[in-house]
Amino acid sequence: MDPHFWHDKWHQQQIGFHQQQINPFLAHYWPQLALPAASRVFVPLCGKSLDMCFLAEQGHQVIGCELNDLAVQQFFSDNQLAMTRTSADEHQHYHTEQISLYQGDIFSLDPRITADVAGFYDRAALIAWPEEMRLAYVRQLASLLPPGCVGLLITLDYPQEALNGPPFAVSPTWIEAHCSEDFEIQLLDCQDVLADNPRFINKGVAWLNEAAYLLRRK
Ligand SMILES: C[S@@+](CC[C@H](N)C(=O)[O-])C[C@H]1O[C@@H](n2cnc3c(N)ncnc32)[C@H](O)[C@@H]1O
C-alpha cells in the first residue's frame, strides 16, 4: 500500500477503521493469552487505537508502530496523555511510562525494539495490506517477534469482488496457508458482523465475518 494513501486518510480524517470502543474480541479473548501483567506487547500498525489503552490497563508495556505522525499525536492528545518525543534512527519515538509508539514504517523498525515482547495484537493491520503485500507483512511481523510470543489476530473476510479494500478480505484458508510457517494458529471465534457495518451493507456485500485467532510464534 502506498504510504501516501494512509497519510491522506489521516490528513483528511477519513478514519472509518478507528473504533470508539474497545474491540469486543480483544476484551473477551485477551485473558486467554495468559500474559503476566508487566509483559511487553507489540501493536503493529497501531493507528490511534483505544485498544492500546485496554492493553495498558491490563498492566502491559505497550509498543506500537504507526506510519502517520498525526495518528500518533492524536492518540496521546485524545487520551490526555503527556508524552515525550525523541528520535530513534529513522523513527520518531513518542512515549509515556507505559506506552511507546514508534512513528515510521514497520518494515524499517529496529528489531531490538520488539526483541523481548511476550505478546502482540493485530487488529486491522494484516487486513490493511493488499494480497500482493500481505505475505511480506506477515514475514516482517514474524521477524520482529521472538519465538513463543503469543498474539491475538483479528481479521475480516467477505466476498472481495464486492468492495475495494482496505480492509481487504482475509480468509481462514489464507491464514492457514501463509501464516503456519511462522505461527501456530488457533481460530478462537468467527462472527457475522454485517449488520454493524453500513458501508458493507450499502455496497451490497452479502456477508462479512470478523474472526479472532490466537497465534503463537514458532
Ligand atoms: C486500518 S488502520 C488500523 C489502525 C489500528 N490498528 C486500528 O485498529 O485502529 C492501518 C494503519 O496502519 C498504518 N500503516 C500503514 N502502513 C504502515 C507501515 N508501513 N508501517 C506502519 N504503519 C503503517 C496506517 O497509517 C493506519 O493507521
JSON list of N, CA and C in Angstrom, two decimals, residues 123-157:
[
{"chain": "A", "resi": 123, "resn": "ARG", "atom": "N", "xyz": [-5.03, -5.90, 14.98]},
{"chain": "A", "resi": 123, "resn": "ARG", "atom": "CA", "xyz": [-6.41, -5.64, 14.54]},
{"chain": "A", "resi": 123, "resn": "ARG", "atom": "C", "xyz": [-6.33, -4.60, 13.43]},
{"chain": "A", "resi": 124, "resn": "ALA", "atom": "N", "xyz": [-6.88, -4.96, 12.27]},
{"chain": "A", "resi": 124, "resn": "ALA", "atom": "CA", "xyz": [-6.89, -4.07, 11.11]},
{"chain": "A", "resi": 124, "resn": "ALA", "atom": "C", "xyz": [-5.48, -3.72, 10.63]},
{"chain": "A", "resi": 125, "resn": "ALA", "atom": "N", "xyz": [-4.50, -4.60, 10.91]},
{"chain": "A", "resi": 125, "resn": "ALA", "atom": "CA", "xyz": [-3.15, -4.41, 10.38]},
{"chain": "A", "resi": 125, "resn": "ALA", "atom": "C", "xyz": [-2.92, -5.38, 9.22]},
{"chain": "A", "resi": 126, "resn": "LEU", "atom": "N", "xyz": [-3.06, -6.68, 9.49]},
{"chain": "A", "resi": 126, "resn": "LEU", "atom": "CA", "xyz": [-2.92, -7.66, 8.39]},
{"chain": "A", "resi": 126, "resn": "LEU", "atom": "C", "xyz": [-3.90, -7.34, 7.26]},
{"chain": "A", "resi": 127, "resn": "ILE", "atom": "N", "xyz": [-5.13, -7.01, 7.62]},
{"chain": "A", "resi": 127, "resn": "ILE", "atom": "CA", "xyz": [-6.16, -6.78, 6.60]},
{"chain": "A", "resi": 127, "resn": "ILE", "atom": "C", "xyz": [-6.03, -5.41, 5.93]},
{"chain": "A", "resi": 128, "resn": "ALA", "atom": "N", "xyz": [-5.05, -4.61, 6.37]},
{"chain": "A", "resi": 128, "resn": "ALA", "atom": "CA", "xyz": [-4.81, -3.33, 5.71]},
{"chain": "A", "resi": 128, "resn": "ALA", "atom": "C", "xyz": [-3.96, -3.50, 4.45]},
{"chain": "A", "resi": 129, "resn": "TRP", "atom": "N", "xyz": [-3.34, -4.67, 4.30]},
{"chain": "A", "resi": 129, "resn": "TRP", "atom": "CA", "xyz": [-2.43, -4.90, 3.16]},
{"chain": "A", "resi": 129, "resn": "TRP", "atom": "C", "xyz": [-3.15, -5.59, 2.00]},
{"chain": "A", "resi": 130, "resn": "PRO", "atom": "N", "xyz": [-2.96, -5.12, 0.78]},
{"chain": "A", "resi": 130, "resn": "PRO", "atom": "CA", "xyz": [-3.48, -5.87, -0.38]},
{"chain": "A", "resi": 130, "resn": "PRO", "atom": "C", "xyz": [-2.74, -7.21, -0.48]},
{"chain": "A", "resi": 131, "resn": "GLU", "atom": "N", "xyz": [-3.36, -8.13, -1.14]},
{"chain": "A", "resi": 131, "resn": "GLU", "atom": "CA", "xyz": [-2.84, -9.50, -1.25]},
{"chain": "A", "resi": 131, "resn": "GLU", "atom": "C", "xyz": [-1.35, -9.54, -1.59]},
{"chain": "A", "resi": 132, "resn": "GLU", "atom": "N", "xyz": [-0.92, -8.68, -2.54]},
{"chain": "A", "resi": 132, "resn": "GLU", "atom": "CA", "xyz": [0.47, -8.78, -3.01]},
{"chain": "A", "resi": 132, "resn": "GLU", "atom": "C", "xyz": [1.49, -8.31, -1.97]},
{"chain": "A", "resi": 133, "resn": "MET", "atom": "N", "xyz": [1.04, -7.60, -0.92]},
{"chain": "A", "resi": 133, "resn": "MET", "atom": "CA", "xyz": [1.98, -7.15, 0.10]},
{"chain": "A", "resi": 133, "resn": "MET", "atom": "C", "xyz": [1.77, -7.86, 1.44]},
{"chain": "A", "resi": 134, "resn": "ARG", "atom": "N", "xyz": [0.71, -8.64, 1.50]},
{"chain": "A", "resi": 134, "resn": "ARG", "atom": "CA", "xyz": [0.30, -9.20, 2.80]},
{"chain": "A", "resi": 134, "resn": "ARG", "atom": "C", "xyz": [1.34, -10.19, 3.35]},
{"chain": "A", "resi": 135, "resn": "LEU", "atom": "N", "xyz": [1.87, -11.01, 2.44]},
{"chain": "A", "resi": 135, "resn": "LEU", "atom": "CA", "xyz": [2.81, -12.02, 2.90]},
{"chain": "A", "resi": 135, "resn": "LEU", "atom": "C", "xyz": [4.10, -11.36, 3.41]},
{"chain": "A", "resi": 136, "resn": "ALA", "atom": "N", "xyz": [4.52, -10.30, 2.74]},
{"chain": "A", "resi": 136, "resn": "ALA", "atom": "CA", "xyz": [5.72, -9.58, 3.18]},
{"chain": "A", "resi": 136, "resn": "ALA", "atom": "C", "xyz": [5.50, -9.03, 4.58]},
{"chain": "A", "resi": 137, "resn": "TYR", "atom": "N", "xyz": [4.29, -8.57, 4.85]},
{"chain": "A", "resi": 137, "resn": "TYR", "atom": "CA", "xyz": [3.96, -8.06, 6.19]},
{"chain": "A", "resi": 137, "resn": "TYR", "atom": "C", "xyz": [4.03, -9.19, 7.22]},
{"chain": "A", "resi": 138, "resn": "VAL", "atom": "N", "xyz": [3.45, -10.35, 6.88]},
{"chain": "A", "resi": 138, "resn": "VAL", "atom": "CA", "xyz": [3.48, -11.49, 7.81]},
{"chain": "A", "resi": 138, "resn": "VAL", "atom": "C", "xyz": [4.93, -11.85, 8.14]},
{"chain": "A", "resi": 139, "resn": "ARG", "atom": "N", "xyz": [5.77, -11.88, 7.10]},
{"chain": "A", "resi": 139, "resn": "ARG", "atom": "CA", "xyz": [7.19, -12.23, 7.32]},
{"chain": "A", "resi": 139, "resn": "ARG", "atom": "C", "xyz": [7.89, -11.16, 8.18]},
{"chain": "A", "resi": 140, "resn": "GLN", "atom": "N", "xyz": [7.56, -9.90, 7.96]},
{"chain": "A", "resi": 140, "resn": "GLN", "atom": "CA", "xyz": [8.19, -8.83, 8.74]},
{"chain": "A", "resi": 140, "resn": "GLN", "atom": "C", "xyz": [7.73, -8.90, 10.20]},
{"chain": "A", "resi": 141, "resn": "LEU", "atom": "N", "xyz": [6.42, -9.12, 10.38]},
{"chain": "A", "resi": 141, "resn": "LEU", "atom": "CA", "xyz": [5.90, -9.25, 11.75]},
{"chain": "A", "resi": 141, "resn": "LEU", "atom": "C", "xyz": [6.60, -10.42, 12.44]},
{"chain": "A", "resi": 142, "resn": "ALA", "atom": "N", "xyz": [6.68, -11.56, 11.76]},
{"chain": "A", "resi": 142, "resn": "ALA", "atom": "CA", "xyz": [7.31, -12.74, 12.35]},
{"chain": "A", "resi": 142, "resn": "ALA", "atom": "C", "xyz": [8.77, -12.45, 12.70]},
{"chain": "A", "resi": 143, "resn": "SER", "atom": "N", "xyz": [9.43, -11.69, 11.85]},
{"chain": "A", "resi": 143, "resn": "SER", "atom": "CA", "xyz": [10.86, -11.42, 12.11]},
{"chain": "A", "resi": 143, "resn": "SER", "atom": "C", "xyz": [11.04, -10.48, 13.31]},
{"chain": "A", "resi": 144, "resn": "LEU", "atom": "N", "xyz": [10.01, -9.74, 13.64]},
{"chain": "A", "resi": 144, "resn": "LEU", "atom": "CA", "xyz": [10.10, -8.82, 14.78]},
{"chain": "A", "resi": 144, "resn": "LEU", "atom": "C", "xyz": [9.74, -9.50, 16.11]},
{"chain": "A", "resi": 145, "resn": "LEU", "atom": "N", "xyz": [9.11, -10.68, 16.03]},
{"chain": "A", "resi": 145, "resn": "LEU", "atom": "CA", "xyz": [8.60, -11.33, 17.24]},
{"chain": "A", "resi": 145, "resn": "LEU", "atom": "C", "xyz": [9.50, -12.49, 17.66]},
{"chain": "A", "resi": 146, "resn": "PRO", "atom": "N", "xyz": [9.78, -12.60, 18.95]},
{"chain": "A", "resi": 146, "resn": "PRO", "atom": "CA", "xyz": [10.61, -13.72, 19.41]},
{"chain": "A", "resi": 146, "resn": "PRO", "atom": "C", "xyz": [9.81, -15.03, 19.46]},
{"chain": "A", "resi": 147, "resn": "PRO", "atom": "N", "xyz": [10.47, -16.17, 19.38]},
{"chain": "A", "resi": 147, "resn": "PRO", "atom": "CA", "xyz": [9.77, -17.46, 19.48]},
{"chain": "A", "resi": 147, "resn": "PRO", "atom": "C", "xyz": [9.00, -17.55, 20.79]},
{"chain": "A", "resi": 148, "resn": "GLY", "atom": "N", "xyz": [7.81, -18.15, 20.72]},
{"chain": "A", "resi": 148, "resn": "GLY", "atom": "CA", "xyz": [6.99, -18.32, 21.93]},
{"chain": "A", "resi": 148, "resn": "GLY", "atom": "C", "xyz": [6.03, -17.17, 22.18]},
{"chain": "A", "resi": 149, "resn": "CYS", "atom": "N", "xyz": [6.26, -16.07, 21.51]},
{"chain": "A", "resi": 149, "resn": "CYS", "atom": "CA", "xyz": [5.40, -14.88, 21.68]},
{"chain": "A", "resi": 149, "resn": "CYS", "atom": "C", "xyz": [3.97, -15.22, 21.23]},
{"chain": "A", "resi": 150, "resn": "VAL", "atom": "N", "xyz": [2.97, -14.80, 22.01]},
{"chain": "A", "resi": 150, "resn": "VAL", "atom": "CA", "xyz": [1.58, -15.10, 21.65]},
{"chain": "A", "resi": 150, "resn": "VAL", "atom": "C", "xyz": [0.82, -13.82, 21.30]},
{"chain": "A", "resi": 151, "resn": "GLY", "atom": "N", "xyz": [-0.13, -13.96, 20.41]},
{"chain": "A", "resi": 151, "resn": "GLY", "atom": "CA", "xyz": [-0.86, -12.76, 19.99]},
{"chain": "A", "resi": 151, "resn": "GLY", "atom": "C", "xyz": [-2.27, -13.06, 19.56]},
{"chain": "A", "resi": 152, "resn": "LEU", "atom": "N", "xyz": [-3.03, -11.98, 19.51]},
{"chain": "A", "resi": 152, "resn": "LEU", "atom": "CA", "xyz": [-4.41, -12.06, 19.03]},
{"chain": "A", "resi": 152, "resn": "LEU", "atom": "C", "xyz": [-4.45, -11.35, 17.68]},
{"chain": "A", "resi": 153, "resn": "LEU", "atom": "N", "xyz": [-4.99, -12.06, 16.69]},
{"chain": "A", "resi": 153, "resn": "LEU", "atom": "CA", "xyz": [-5.14, -11.51, 15.33]},
{"chain": "A", "resi": 153, "resn": "LEU", "atom": "C", "xyz": [-6.62, -11.41, 15.04]},
{"chain": "A", "resi": 154, "resn": "ILE", "atom": "N", "xyz": [-7.05, -10.23, 14.59]},
{"chain": "A", "resi": 154, "resn": "ILE", "atom": "CA", "xyz": [-8.47, -10.04, 14.26]},
{"chain": "A", "resi": 154, "resn": "ILE", "atom": "C", "xyz": [-8.57, -9.66, 12.79]},
{"chain": "A", "resi": 155, "resn": "THR", "atom": "N", "xyz": [-9.37, -10.42, 12.06]},
{"chain": "A", "resi": 155, "resn": "THR", "atom": "CA", "xyz": [-9.47, -10.23, 10.61]},
{"chain": "A", "resi": 155, "resn": "THR", "atom": "C", "xyz": [-10.93, -10.02, 10.18]},
{"chain": "A", "resi": 156, "resn": "LEU", "atom": "N", "xyz": [-11.06, -9.57, 8.95]},
{"chain": "A", "resi": 156, "resn": "LEU", "atom": "CA", "xyz": [-12.37, -9.53, 8.30]},
{"chain": "A", "resi": 156, "resn": "LEU", "atom": "C", "xyz": [-12.30, -10.39, 7.04]},
{"chain": "A", "resi": 157, "resn": "ASP", "atom": "N", "xyz": [-13.41, -11.02, 6.72]},
{"chain": "A", "resi": 157, "resn": "ASP", "atom": "CA", "xyz": [-13.50, -11.78, 5.47]},
{"chain": "A", "resi": 157, "resn": "ASP", "atom": "C", "xyz": [-14.85, -11.50, 4.83]}
]
